[in-house]
Short mmCIF file of C-alpha atoms and ligand atoms in Angstrom, two decimals:
data_model
loop_
_atom_site.label_atom_id
_atom_site.label_comp_id
_atom_site.label_asym_id
_atom_site.label_seq_id
_atom_site.Cartn_x
_atom_site.Cartn_y
_atom_site.Cartn_z
CA MET A 5 -0.03 -0.05 0.02
CA LYS A 6 1.38 3.39 -0.86
CA PRO A 7 1.22 6.26 1.55
CA VAL A 8 -1.43 8.84 0.71
CA ASN A 9 1.05 11.65 0.40
CA GLU A 10 2.99 9.66 -2.13
CA PRO A 11 3.64 11.76 -5.31
CA SER A 12 2.27 10.25 -8.43
CA PHE A 13 4.84 9.25 -11.22
CA ARG A 14 4.46 12.51 -13.06
CA GLU A 15 4.66 14.46 -9.95
CA SER A 16 7.82 12.77 -9.12
CA VAL A 17 9.41 13.59 -12.35
CA ASP A 18 8.46 17.21 -11.90
CA LEU A 19 9.79 17.27 -8.38
CA MET A 20 13.09 15.71 -9.46
CA PHE A 21 13.21 18.38 -12.34
CA ASN A 22 12.35 21.20 -10.00
CA ARG A 23 15.24 20.10 -7.64
CA ALA A 24 17.69 20.33 -10.49
CA VAL A 25 16.46 23.65 -12.00
CA SER A 26 16.60 25.27 -8.46
CA LEU A 27 20.30 24.77 -8.85
CA MET A 28 20.61 26.17 -12.40
CA ASP A 29 20.49 29.74 -13.73
CA LEU A 30 17.86 29.51 -16.59
CA PRO A 31 16.22 32.54 -18.01
CA PRO A 32 12.74 33.33 -16.40
CA GLY A 33 10.07 31.08 -17.99
CA LEU A 34 12.34 28.74 -19.70
CA GLU A 35 12.20 26.12 -16.97
CA GLU A 36 8.33 26.01 -17.29
CA LYS A 37 8.56 25.63 -21.06
CA ILE A 38 10.98 22.76 -20.75
CA ARG A 39 9.01 21.00 -17.92
CA VAL A 40 5.55 21.00 -19.48
CA CYS A 41 4.30 18.35 -21.86
CA ASN A 42 3.71 19.90 -25.28
CA ALA A 43 0.77 17.76 -26.27
CA THR A 44 -0.96 14.53 -25.53
CA TYR A 45 -3.25 12.79 -28.01
CA THR A 46 -5.89 10.37 -26.68
CA VAL A 47 -7.56 7.96 -29.00
CA ARG A 48 -10.44 5.54 -28.42
CA PHE A 49 -10.97 3.06 -31.25
CA GLY A 50 -13.04 -0.12 -31.74
CA VAL A 51 -11.84 -3.57 -33.00
CA ARG A 52 -14.24 -6.36 -33.84
CA LEU A 53 -12.99 -9.36 -31.76
CA ARG A 54 -14.78 -12.57 -30.66
CA GLY A 55 -18.04 -11.55 -32.27
CA LYS A 56 -18.29 -8.04 -30.70
CA ILE A 57 -16.73 -4.70 -30.86
CA GLN A 58 -14.16 -3.89 -28.21
CA THR A 59 -13.12 -0.35 -27.47
CA PHE A 60 -9.40 0.47 -26.61
CA THR A 61 -7.88 3.64 -25.22
CA GLY A 62 -4.34 4.84 -26.31
CA TYR A 63 -2.18 7.71 -25.97
CA ARG A 64 0.84 9.39 -27.55
CA ALA A 65 2.37 12.20 -25.57
CA VAL A 66 4.89 14.64 -27.05
CA HIS A 67 6.82 16.30 -24.35
CA SER A 68 9.45 18.36 -26.17
CA GLU A 69 10.04 19.03 -29.85
CA HIS A 70 13.36 21.00 -29.52
CA MET A 71 14.66 18.30 -31.73
CA GLU A 72 12.86 16.18 -34.29
CA PRO A 73 11.77 13.45 -34.63
CA VAL A 74 10.68 12.98 -31.04
CA LYS A 75 11.22 9.49 -29.76
CA GLY A 76 9.81 7.17 -27.17
CA GLY A 77 8.44 3.62 -26.61
CA ILE A 78 4.98 2.24 -26.93
CA ARG A 79 3.76 0.45 -23.82
CA PHE A 80 0.95 -2.15 -23.63
CA ALA A 81 -0.23 -2.35 -20.07
CA MET A 82 -3.36 -1.85 -17.98
CA GLY A 83 -1.80 0.88 -15.91
CA VAL A 84 -1.39 3.16 -18.95
CA ASP A 85 -3.04 6.58 -18.56
CA GLN A 86 -2.30 10.21 -19.50
CA ASP A 87 -0.23 10.92 -16.37
CA GLU A 88 2.00 8.01 -16.96
CA VAL A 89 2.70 8.65 -20.65
CA GLU A 90 3.44 12.26 -20.01
CA ALA A 91 5.85 11.33 -17.14
CA LEU A 92 7.49 8.78 -19.38
CA ALA A 93 7.64 11.28 -22.34
CA ALA A 94 9.38 13.85 -20.14
CA LEU A 95 11.95 11.36 -19.05
CA MET A 96 12.64 10.66 -22.82
CA THR A 97 13.44 14.22 -23.40
CA TYR A 98 15.95 14.31 -20.68
CA LYS A 99 17.35 10.79 -21.57
CA CYS A 100 17.88 11.74 -25.23
CA ALA A 101 19.69 14.98 -24.23
CA LEU A 102 21.90 13.04 -21.73
CA VAL A 103 23.12 10.52 -24.15
CA GLU A 104 23.16 12.91 -27.02
CA ALA A 105 20.62 11.10 -29.15
CA PRO A 106 19.23 13.85 -31.46
CA PHE A 107 15.61 13.56 -30.54
CA GLY A 108 12.90 15.23 -28.61
CA GLY A 109 10.95 13.15 -26.11
CA SER A 110 7.59 11.32 -26.65
CA LYS A 111 5.85 8.22 -25.29
CA GLY A 112 2.85 6.16 -26.13
CA GLY A 113 0.65 3.62 -24.49
CA LEU A 114 -2.28 1.45 -25.01
CA ARG A 115 -4.44 0.42 -21.98
CA ILE A 116 -4.60 -3.34 -22.63
CA ASP A 117 -3.28 -6.60 -20.98
CA PRO A 118 -1.60 -8.11 -24.02
CA ARG A 119 -1.78 -11.61 -22.31
CA GLN A 120 -5.41 -11.68 -22.75
CA TYR A 121 -5.27 -11.85 -26.53
CA ASP A 122 -3.80 -14.26 -29.15
CA GLU A 123 -1.41 -13.18 -31.75
CA GLN A 124 -3.79 -12.57 -34.52
CA GLU A 125 -5.88 -10.31 -32.23
CA LEU A 126 -2.97 -8.31 -31.12
CA GLU A 127 -1.99 -7.76 -34.60
CA LEU A 128 -5.43 -6.35 -35.46
CA ILE A 129 -5.33 -4.11 -32.25
CA THR A 130 -1.80 -2.90 -32.90
CA ARG A 131 -2.36 -2.09 -36.48
CA ARG A 132 -5.52 -0.17 -35.73
CA PHE A 133 -3.79 1.77 -32.97
CA ALA A 134 -0.89 2.42 -35.38
CA TYR A 135 -3.31 3.59 -38.14
CA GLU A 136 -4.79 6.17 -35.72
CA LEU A 137 -1.24 7.51 -34.89
CA ILE A 138 0.04 7.40 -38.30
CA LYS A 139 -2.81 9.54 -39.86
CA ARG A 140 -1.93 12.34 -37.37
CA ASP A 141 1.81 12.12 -38.07
CA LEU A 142 2.26 10.64 -34.42
CA ILE A 143 4.23 7.98 -36.21
CA ASN A 144 6.48 9.29 -38.85
CA PRO A 145 10.26 8.90 -39.71
CA SER A 146 10.93 12.59 -39.48
CA GLN A 147 8.40 13.53 -36.66
CA ASN A 148 7.71 10.73 -34.31
CA VAL A 149 9.55 7.41 -34.02
CA PRO A 150 8.26 4.87 -31.45
CA ALA A 151 10.13 1.80 -30.05
CA PRO A 152 9.27 -1.15 -27.81
CA ASP A 153 8.54 -0.79 -24.05
CA MET A 154 6.69 -2.91 -21.53
CA GLY A 155 4.41 -5.29 -23.19
CA THR A 156 5.67 -4.79 -26.76
CA GLY A 157 8.70 -5.99 -28.72
CA GLU A 158 10.00 -6.69 -32.21
CA ARG A 159 6.85 -8.28 -33.32
CA GLU A 160 4.67 -5.20 -32.61
CA MET A 161 7.28 -2.83 -34.16
CA ALA A 162 7.29 -5.03 -37.42
CA TRP A 163 3.41 -4.65 -37.60
CA ILE A 164 3.81 -0.83 -36.97
CA ALA A 165 6.48 -0.51 -39.64
CA ASP A 166 4.49 -2.46 -42.22
CA GLN A 167 1.15 -0.46 -41.38
CA TYR A 168 3.08 2.79 -41.94
CA ALA A 169 4.60 1.41 -45.32
CA ARG A 170 0.96 0.54 -46.44
CA MET A 171 -0.23 3.98 -45.65
CA ASN A 172 2.84 5.69 -47.15
CA THR A 173 3.64 3.66 -50.24
CA THR A 174 6.09 6.18 -51.63
CA ASP A 175 8.01 7.09 -48.60
CA ILE A 176 11.56 5.68 -49.22
CA ASN A 177 12.39 6.12 -45.48
CA ALA A 178 9.31 4.22 -44.30
CA LYS A 179 11.26 1.74 -42.18
CA ALA A 180 12.70 4.52 -40.04
CA CYS A 181 9.15 5.31 -38.72
CA VAL A 182 9.84 3.04 -35.78
CA THR A 183 12.73 1.17 -34.16
CA GLY A 184 13.25 -2.14 -32.37
CA LYS A 185 12.17 -4.05 -35.43
CA PRO A 186 13.39 -7.57 -36.21
CA LEU A 187 16.53 -7.81 -38.27
CA ASN A 188 14.58 -9.00 -41.38
CA SER A 189 12.27 -5.91 -41.23
CA GLY A 190 15.00 -3.26 -41.05
CA GLY A 191 16.16 -3.71 -37.56
CA ILE A 192 19.67 -3.62 -36.26
CA SER A 193 21.86 -6.27 -34.40
CA GLY A 194 21.86 -5.94 -30.73
CA ARG A 195 18.73 -3.80 -30.36
CA VAL A 196 16.68 -6.45 -28.48
CA GLU A 197 19.31 -6.61 -25.61
CA ALA A 198 20.30 -3.07 -25.93
CA THR A 199 18.70 -1.74 -22.70
CA GLY A 200 19.99 -4.53 -20.61
CA ARG A 201 23.33 -4.32 -22.30
CA GLY A 202 23.41 -0.54 -21.46
CA VAL A 203 22.55 -1.33 -17.71
CA GLN A 204 25.59 -3.77 -17.75
CA TYR A 205 27.91 -1.05 -19.38
CA ALA A 206 26.65 1.52 -16.92
CA LEU A 207 27.49 -0.72 -13.84
CA GLN A 208 30.93 -1.43 -15.41
CA GLU A 209 31.57 2.34 -15.84
CA PHE A 210 30.48 3.00 -12.21
CA PHE A 211 32.86 0.33 -10.96
CA ARG A 212 35.77 1.98 -12.97
CA HIS A 213 35.42 4.93 -10.51
CA PRO A 214 36.49 3.79 -6.99
CA GLU A 215 35.56 7.08 -5.47
CA ASP A 216 31.99 6.55 -6.63
CA VAL A 217 31.96 2.97 -5.56
CA LYS A 218 33.08 4.19 -2.16
CA LYS A 219 30.28 6.61 -1.89
CA ALA A 220 27.92 3.57 -2.15
CA ASN A 221 29.86 1.81 0.73
CA LEU A 222 31.01 -0.79 -1.71
CA SER A 223 34.53 -1.78 -2.73
CA GLY A 224 36.24 -3.66 -5.37
CA LYS A 225 34.85 -4.76 -8.83
CA LEU A 226 31.51 -5.97 -10.10
CA ASP A 227 32.86 -9.64 -9.73
CA GLY A 228 31.09 -11.43 -6.89
CA LYS A 229 28.61 -8.59 -6.22
CA ARG A 230 25.18 -9.94 -5.03
CA VAL A 231 22.31 -8.53 -7.37
CA ILE A 232 18.51 -8.69 -6.89
CA VAL A 233 16.63 -7.90 -9.98
CA GLN A 234 12.86 -7.06 -10.25
CA GLY A 235 11.11 -7.96 -13.57
CA LEU A 236 12.68 -10.77 -15.84
CA GLY A 237 11.39 -9.12 -18.94
CA ASN A 238 13.38 -7.76 -21.83
CA VAL A 239 15.39 -5.31 -19.71
CA GLY A 240 15.73 -7.21 -16.53
CA TYR A 241 16.54 -10.59 -18.24
CA HIS A 242 19.37 -9.24 -20.36
CA ALA A 243 20.88 -7.12 -17.66
CA ALA A 244 20.94 -10.08 -15.16
CA LYS A 245 22.07 -12.57 -17.87
CA PHE A 246 25.17 -10.45 -18.91
CA LEU A 247 26.00 -9.44 -15.36
CA GLN A 248 26.01 -13.20 -14.33
CA GLU A 249 27.81 -14.43 -17.42
CA GLU A 250 30.26 -11.74 -18.24
CA ASP A 251 30.87 -9.94 -14.94
CA GLY A 252 30.68 -12.63 -12.39
CA CYS A 253 27.87 -11.19 -10.43
CA LEU A 254 25.75 -13.50 -8.27
CA ILE A 255 21.98 -13.07 -8.97
CA THR A 256 20.62 -13.83 -5.49
CA GLY A 257 16.98 -12.60 -6.19
CA ILE A 258 14.51 -12.47 -9.05
CA ILE A 259 11.14 -10.83 -8.44
CA GLU A 260 8.33 -11.31 -10.79
CA ARG A 261 4.49 -10.66 -10.84
CA ASP A 262 3.52 -13.97 -9.08
CA GLY A 263 6.39 -13.93 -6.42
CA ALA A 264 10.10 -13.84 -6.00
CA LEU A 265 12.92 -16.39 -6.09
CA TYR A 266 15.89 -16.10 -3.54
CA SER A 267 19.14 -18.11 -3.24
CA GLU A 268 22.18 -16.97 -1.43
CA THR A 269 24.35 -19.14 -3.71
CA GLY A 270 22.96 -17.45 -6.88
CA LEU A 271 20.12 -18.35 -9.33
CA ASP A 272 20.74 -19.49 -12.93
CA VAL A 273 19.16 -16.54 -14.80
CA GLY A 274 18.83 -18.62 -18.03
CA ALA A 275 17.00 -21.38 -16.34
CA VAL A 276 14.63 -19.08 -14.45
CA HIS A 277 13.89 -17.23 -17.71
CA GLU A 278 13.07 -20.48 -19.49
CA TRP A 279 10.71 -21.42 -16.54
CA LEU A 280 9.02 -18.04 -16.57
CA VAL A 281 8.37 -18.20 -20.38
CA ARG A 282 7.10 -21.79 -20.08
CA HIS A 283 4.89 -21.37 -16.85
CA GLY A 284 4.01 -17.64 -17.13
CA GLY A 285 5.55 -17.12 -13.59
CA VAL A 286 8.50 -17.97 -11.37
CA ALA A 287 6.50 -19.95 -8.80
CA GLY A 288 7.49 -23.63 -8.47
CA PHE A 289 11.00 -23.18 -9.86
CA PRO A 290 13.18 -25.71 -8.16
CA ASP A 291 16.49 -24.87 -6.35
CA ALA A 292 15.43 -21.67 -4.78
CA ASN A 293 13.21 -20.27 -1.98
CA CYS A 294 9.96 -18.84 -3.35
CA HIS A 295 8.39 -15.97 -1.65
CA ALA A 296 4.71 -15.23 -2.53
CA ASP A 297 5.14 -11.59 -1.53
CA GLY A 298 7.66 -10.78 -4.17
CA ALA A 299 8.02 -6.99 -3.30
CA LYS A 300 9.45 -8.03 0.01
CA VAL A 301 12.42 -9.27 -1.65
CA LEU A 302 13.29 -5.73 -2.69
CA GLU A 303 14.21 -5.29 1.03
CA GLU A 304 16.55 -8.25 1.18
CA ASP A 305 20.29 -7.78 1.75
CA CYS A 306 22.28 -7.31 -1.53
CA ASP A 307 24.94 -5.16 -3.04
CA ILE A 308 22.98 -4.02 -6.20
CA LEU A 309 19.26 -3.71 -6.69
CA ILE A 310 17.96 -3.55 -10.22
CA PRO A 311 14.24 -2.61 -10.46
CA ALA A 312 13.42 -3.45 -14.02
CA ALA A 313 9.70 -3.89 -14.08
CA LEU A 314 7.57 -0.73 -13.47
CA GLU A 315 7.41 2.59 -11.77
CA GLY A 316 6.76 3.40 -8.04
CA VAL A 317 7.81 0.04 -6.64
CA ILE A 318 10.24 1.88 -4.23
CA ASN A 319 8.07 4.29 -2.44
CA MET A 320 7.67 6.02 0.87
CA GLY A 321 6.22 2.78 2.25
CA ASN A 322 9.25 0.56 1.77
CA ALA A 323 12.21 2.81 1.01
CA GLY A 324 13.33 2.92 4.66
CA ASN A 325 13.75 -0.91 4.57
CA VAL A 326 15.70 -1.17 1.40
CA LYS A 327 19.17 -2.43 2.26
CA ALA A 328 20.86 -2.25 -1.15
CA PRO A 329 23.65 0.40 -0.96
CA LEU A 330 23.51 0.76 -4.77
CA ILE A 331 20.30 0.83 -6.83
CA ILE A 332 20.31 1.09 -10.68
CA GLU A 333 17.01 2.11 -12.05
CA ALA A 334 16.61 -0.18 -15.22
CA ALA A 335 12.92 0.57 -15.14
CA ASN A 336 11.59 4.10 -15.69
CA GLY A 337 10.54 5.79 -12.45
CA PRO A 338 10.95 2.85 -10.07
CA VAL A 339 11.86 5.13 -7.12
CA THR A 340 9.27 7.86 -6.31
CA ALA A 341 10.46 11.33 -5.33
CA GLY A 342 9.58 10.66 -1.72
CA ALA A 343 11.50 7.41 -1.69
CA ASP A 344 14.41 9.06 -3.37
CA LYS A 345 14.80 11.56 -0.47
CA ILE A 346 14.66 8.86 2.15
CA LEU A 347 17.30 6.79 0.29
CA ARG A 348 19.55 9.81 -0.23
CA GLU A 349 19.42 10.61 3.37
CA LYS A 350 20.50 7.10 4.10
CA GLY A 351 23.46 7.30 1.67
CA THR A 352 22.09 5.03 -0.88
CA VAL A 353 23.50 5.68 -4.37
CA ILE A 354 20.95 5.57 -7.07
CA ILE A 355 22.12 5.41 -10.81
CA PRO A 356 19.06 7.18 -12.36
CA ASP A 357 16.64 5.83 -14.94
CA MET A 358 17.35 8.54 -17.46
CA TYR A 359 20.83 7.33 -17.72
CA ALA A 360 20.67 3.69 -16.72
CA ASN A 361 18.11 2.54 -19.17
CA ALA A 362 19.31 4.83 -22.03
CA GLY A 363 20.82 1.89 -23.89
CA GLY A 364 17.55 1.25 -25.76
CA VAL A 365 17.27 4.67 -27.23
CA THR A 366 20.87 4.80 -28.05
CA VAL A 367 20.75 1.60 -30.19
CA SER A 368 17.39 2.81 -31.62
CA TYR A 369 19.29 5.97 -32.77
CA PHE A 370 21.74 3.74 -34.57
CA GLU A 371 18.89 1.71 -36.11
CA TRP A 372 17.08 5.02 -37.34
CA VAL A 373 20.33 6.11 -39.06
CA LYS A 374 20.80 2.71 -40.53
CA ASN A 375 17.29 2.83 -41.99
CA LEU A 376 17.90 6.33 -43.32
CA SER A 377 21.29 5.43 -44.89
CA HIS A 378 19.70 2.11 -46.30
CA ILE A 379 22.89 0.17 -45.52
CA ARG A 380 24.17 -2.03 -42.67
CA PHE A 381 26.92 -0.63 -40.55
CA GLY A 382 30.37 -1.97 -41.43
CA ARG A 383 29.26 -3.20 -44.95
CA MET A 384 31.64 -0.80 -46.86
CA GLN A 385 34.72 -0.83 -44.64
CA ARG A 386 34.82 -4.37 -42.95
CA ARG A 387 36.89 -6.05 -45.63
CA GLN A 388 39.00 -3.15 -46.35
CA GLU A 389 39.86 -2.86 -42.63
CA GLU A 390 40.76 -6.56 -42.65
CA ALA A 391 42.96 -6.23 -45.69
CA ARG A 392 44.99 -3.38 -44.02
CA HIS A 393 45.39 -5.42 -40.83
CA ASP A 394 46.56 -8.17 -43.05
CA LEU A 395 49.43 -6.02 -44.38
CA ILE A 396 50.59 -5.43 -41.01
CA ILE A 397 50.43 -9.13 -40.13
CA GLN A 398 52.44 -9.95 -43.17
CA GLU A 399 55.11 -7.47 -41.99
CA LEU A 400 55.13 -8.99 -38.50
CA GLU A 401 55.44 -12.50 -39.97
CA ARG A 402 58.46 -11.32 -42.14
CA LEU A 403 60.02 -9.79 -38.91
CA ASP A 404 59.25 -13.01 -37.01
CA HIS A 405 61.04 -15.11 -39.68
CA HIS A 406 63.89 -12.58 -39.76
CA LEU A 407 64.35 -12.57 -36.07
CA GLY A 408 64.14 -16.45 -35.67
CA ASP A 409 63.61 -17.69 -32.04
CA GLY A 410 63.97 -14.21 -30.32
CA TRP A 411 60.45 -12.90 -31.07
CA SER A 412 57.02 -14.15 -32.03
CA MET A 413 53.50 -13.06 -31.96
CA SER A 414 51.18 -14.06 -28.99
CA PRO A 415 48.88 -16.93 -29.74
CA ASN A 416 45.49 -15.97 -31.32
CA PHE A 417 46.80 -12.33 -31.98
CA LYS A 418 46.65 -12.87 -35.79
CA GLU A 419 43.21 -14.22 -35.77
CA LYS A 420 41.86 -11.54 -33.39
CA TYR A 421 43.51 -8.63 -35.02
CA LEU A 422 42.56 -9.68 -38.63
CA LYS A 423 38.79 -9.73 -37.90
CA GLY A 424 37.16 -6.50 -38.99
CA ALA A 425 34.03 -5.33 -36.93
CA ASP A 426 30.58 -6.49 -37.97
CA GLU A 427 27.39 -4.60 -37.17
CA LEU A 428 26.96 -6.17 -33.73
CA GLN A 429 30.48 -5.20 -32.73
CA LEU A 430 30.03 -1.68 -34.01
CA VAL A 431 26.67 -1.36 -32.16
CA ARG A 432 28.22 -2.50 -28.90
CA SER A 433 31.23 -0.34 -29.29
CA GLY A 434 28.86 2.75 -29.87
CA LEU A 435 26.71 1.76 -26.98
CA ASP A 436 29.63 1.32 -24.62
CA ASP A 437 31.10 4.81 -25.52
CA THR A 438 27.76 6.45 -25.14
CA MET A 439 27.22 4.92 -21.73
CA ARG A 440 30.83 5.81 -20.65
CA THR A 441 30.72 9.39 -21.76
CA ALA A 442 27.30 10.12 -20.38
CA TYR A 443 28.37 8.71 -16.98
CA GLN A 444 31.46 10.74 -16.92
CA GLY A 445 29.41 13.95 -17.65
CA MET A 446 27.09 13.25 -14.74
CA SER A 447 29.70 12.19 -12.30
CA LYS A 448 31.87 15.21 -12.98
CA ILE A 449 29.04 17.56 -11.77
CA TRP A 450 28.27 15.20 -8.83
CA HIS A 451 31.94 15.60 -7.62
CA GLU A 452 32.59 19.09 -8.62
CA ARG A 453 29.49 20.83 -7.26
CA ASP A 454 28.99 20.93 -3.48
CA ASP A 455 25.28 21.63 -4.01
CA VAL A 456 24.64 18.56 -6.15
CA GLU A 457 24.16 15.65 -3.74
CA ASP A 458 23.16 12.88 -6.10
CA LEU A 459 23.66 11.34 -9.62
CA ARG A 460 20.03 12.06 -10.37
CA THR A 461 20.20 15.79 -9.98
CA ALA A 462 23.62 15.76 -11.91
CA ALA A 463 21.85 13.93 -14.70
CA TYR A 464 18.96 16.37 -14.80
CA ILE A 465 21.34 19.37 -14.85
CA VAL A 466 23.27 17.99 -17.82
CA ALA A 467 20.01 17.12 -19.76
CA ILE A 468 18.17 20.43 -18.93
CA GLU A 469 21.28 22.41 -19.86
CA LYS A 470 21.34 20.72 -23.26
CA VAL A 471 17.64 21.22 -23.99
CA ALA A 472 17.95 24.83 -22.68
CA SER A 473 20.79 25.54 -25.18
CA SER A 474 19.06 24.02 -28.04
CA TYR A 475 16.02 26.40 -27.28
CA ARG A 476 18.52 29.31 -26.81
CA ALA A 477 20.20 28.66 -30.16
CA LYS A 478 17.02 28.28 -32.30
CA GLY A 479 14.32 30.13 -30.37
CA LEU A 480 11.13 28.56 -29.14
P1 LIG B 530 8.69 -6.25 -20.34
O1 LIG B 530 7.27 -6.28 -20.55
O2 LIG B 530 9.64 -7.03 -21.30
O3 LIG B 530 9.16 -6.90 -18.91
C1 LIG B 530 8.53 -6.42 -17.75
C2 LIG B 530 8.64 -7.53 -16.81
O4 LIG B 530 8.21 -7.26 -15.46
C3 LIG B 530 7.79 -8.85 -17.12
O5 LIG B 530 8.66 -10.04 -16.94
C4 LIG B 530 6.66 -8.69 -16.12
O6 LIG B 530 6.18 -10.11 -15.79
C5 LIG B 530 7.46 -8.11 -14.90
N1 LIG B 530 6.52 -7.51 -14.00
C6 LIG B 530 5.44 -6.81 -14.28
N2 LIG B 530 4.85 -6.34 -13.15
C7 LIG B 530 5.58 -6.79 -12.20
C8 LIG B 530 5.56 -6.65 -10.74
N3 LIG B 530 4.59 -6.12 -10.12
N4 LIG B 530 6.50 -7.24 -9.87
C9 LIG B 530 7.59 -7.87 -10.63
N5 LIG B 530 7.68 -8.01 -11.85
C10 LIG B 530 6.72 -7.44 -12.65
O7 LIG B 530 9.24 -4.74 -20.37
P2 LIG B 530 10.70 -4.18 -20.46
O8 LIG B 530 10.64 -3.67 -21.90
O9 LIG B 530 11.65 -5.08 -19.89
O10 LIG B 530 10.44 -2.77 -19.56
C11 LIG B 530 10.80 -2.91 -18.29
C12 LIG B 530 10.91 -1.38 -17.85
O11 LIG B 530 12.05 -0.86 -18.65
C13 LIG B 530 9.88 -0.39 -18.11
O12 LIG B 530 9.87 0.62 -17.04
C14 LIG B 530 10.30 0.30 -19.26
O13 LIG B 530 9.76 1.62 -19.50
C15 LIG B 530 11.76 0.31 -19.09
N6 LIG B 530 12.55 0.45 -20.42
C16 LIG B 530 12.42 -0.37 -21.45
C17 LIG B 530 13.24 -0.25 -22.57
C18 LIG B 530 13.18 -1.28 -23.68
O14 LIG B 530 13.96 -1.17 -24.45
N7 LIG B 530 12.37 -2.36 -23.67
C19 LIG B 530 14.16 0.91 -22.79
C20 LIG B 530 14.06 1.81 -21.64
C21 LIG B 530 13.32 1.55 -20.43
#
């Protein structure tokens, strides 16, 4: 139960925004212009299903058009309402500014429980929703480009792209109207896992800064850290999987809709995910303690807590009991403004949503560029790069032969060095660079300014400054 004085999601975003602007020197009135949501379109449409007409309600909010197109996911969930899409759209504006993706912020949602419909029904509903948005240019390669979010994925994005192409038969850039598409419909390698991968890169970068790690009362590297993750969907699953397989983290808790699994010795993320997909929940998974009240596991002892499901899960009701010294907000808005204050006062370090889950929009940006350039990344230069590397190898081999026993290349060097980067490697490199650079920008302000207590305020300051300078340069 949330306390009555708990701010809503949108109020939380506004409170956090206000905290940051109070530390900035913006021209009068500009802060209000940046904070407000420019427009929200509500649509109600009917679809004939199972012998009767069912009416659905959907939204597309455009928060800021200081850059176009505007960008932001489409969510299918029962909790979708105007306040939620407007809060999410605002976060998109700040997120894109922070990671320098050249977009304004938008977000959409359809109030629906997708698990209640079969694939054919979902296609009809998605295409009809897309039709309503496309005819008002709320889906358009140069104006508004959606992506997946909770309850949607590659399949829905492919339907939306196809719907746009059918309605705009001569638009050569039709595929760029939406990102997160399957590879065979104009998608990009590495987009499905991009948000989870970004969470991993964010944590890797955080642990490259020992002074920041110390602020969280932690020490050492990521290796061996005990992690609890809430929501084993697209974002949570990939983040947990990469942290376990590549960084040596121990995933001690997994919280889902129907309860939570906990094991001191670590859970096998792949096995739990398989179980979840097969059974629709985590209950009954062998080799772990199962808690019916999943949310209680947010309060278990661990090093890193990753809320990756929905907003408001850490609120004034439970923040005081949360023991994790480091929280990384993989979901949007998982910590309310009230909880944020309680946690700050306790010394908990929070890596904020606008940065932590920006991997998705970063790789979406790469996908949009790929669609506009009509060519896969690496196609022109890969073999040429390999040929140039081969020249160096030939010279080294000549030297090796010349010097005899005294010198030789390390094992596997030749094989590794010769391989030119493919699209996936380039995407990962671009994502890693983005996450590192953005972290350093935020962290610098956190360290240099005495009046900036936390990474969230630092992130808002960086983002708002970028949006403000864009308005200053081009006018309103
Ligand atoms: P998803 O639908 O793939 O997964 C959500 C998961 O959370 C599901 O496994 C669901 O069963 C679980 N869940 C739902 N309610 C829960 C509850 N009360 N307790 C525990 N688990 C619960 O969604 P996603 O795409 O992984 O998105 C998750 C969050 O990440 C959202 O806040 C979304 O806005 C944010 N996000 C997603 C992306 C992306 O690329 N998909 C990008 C940026 C941010």
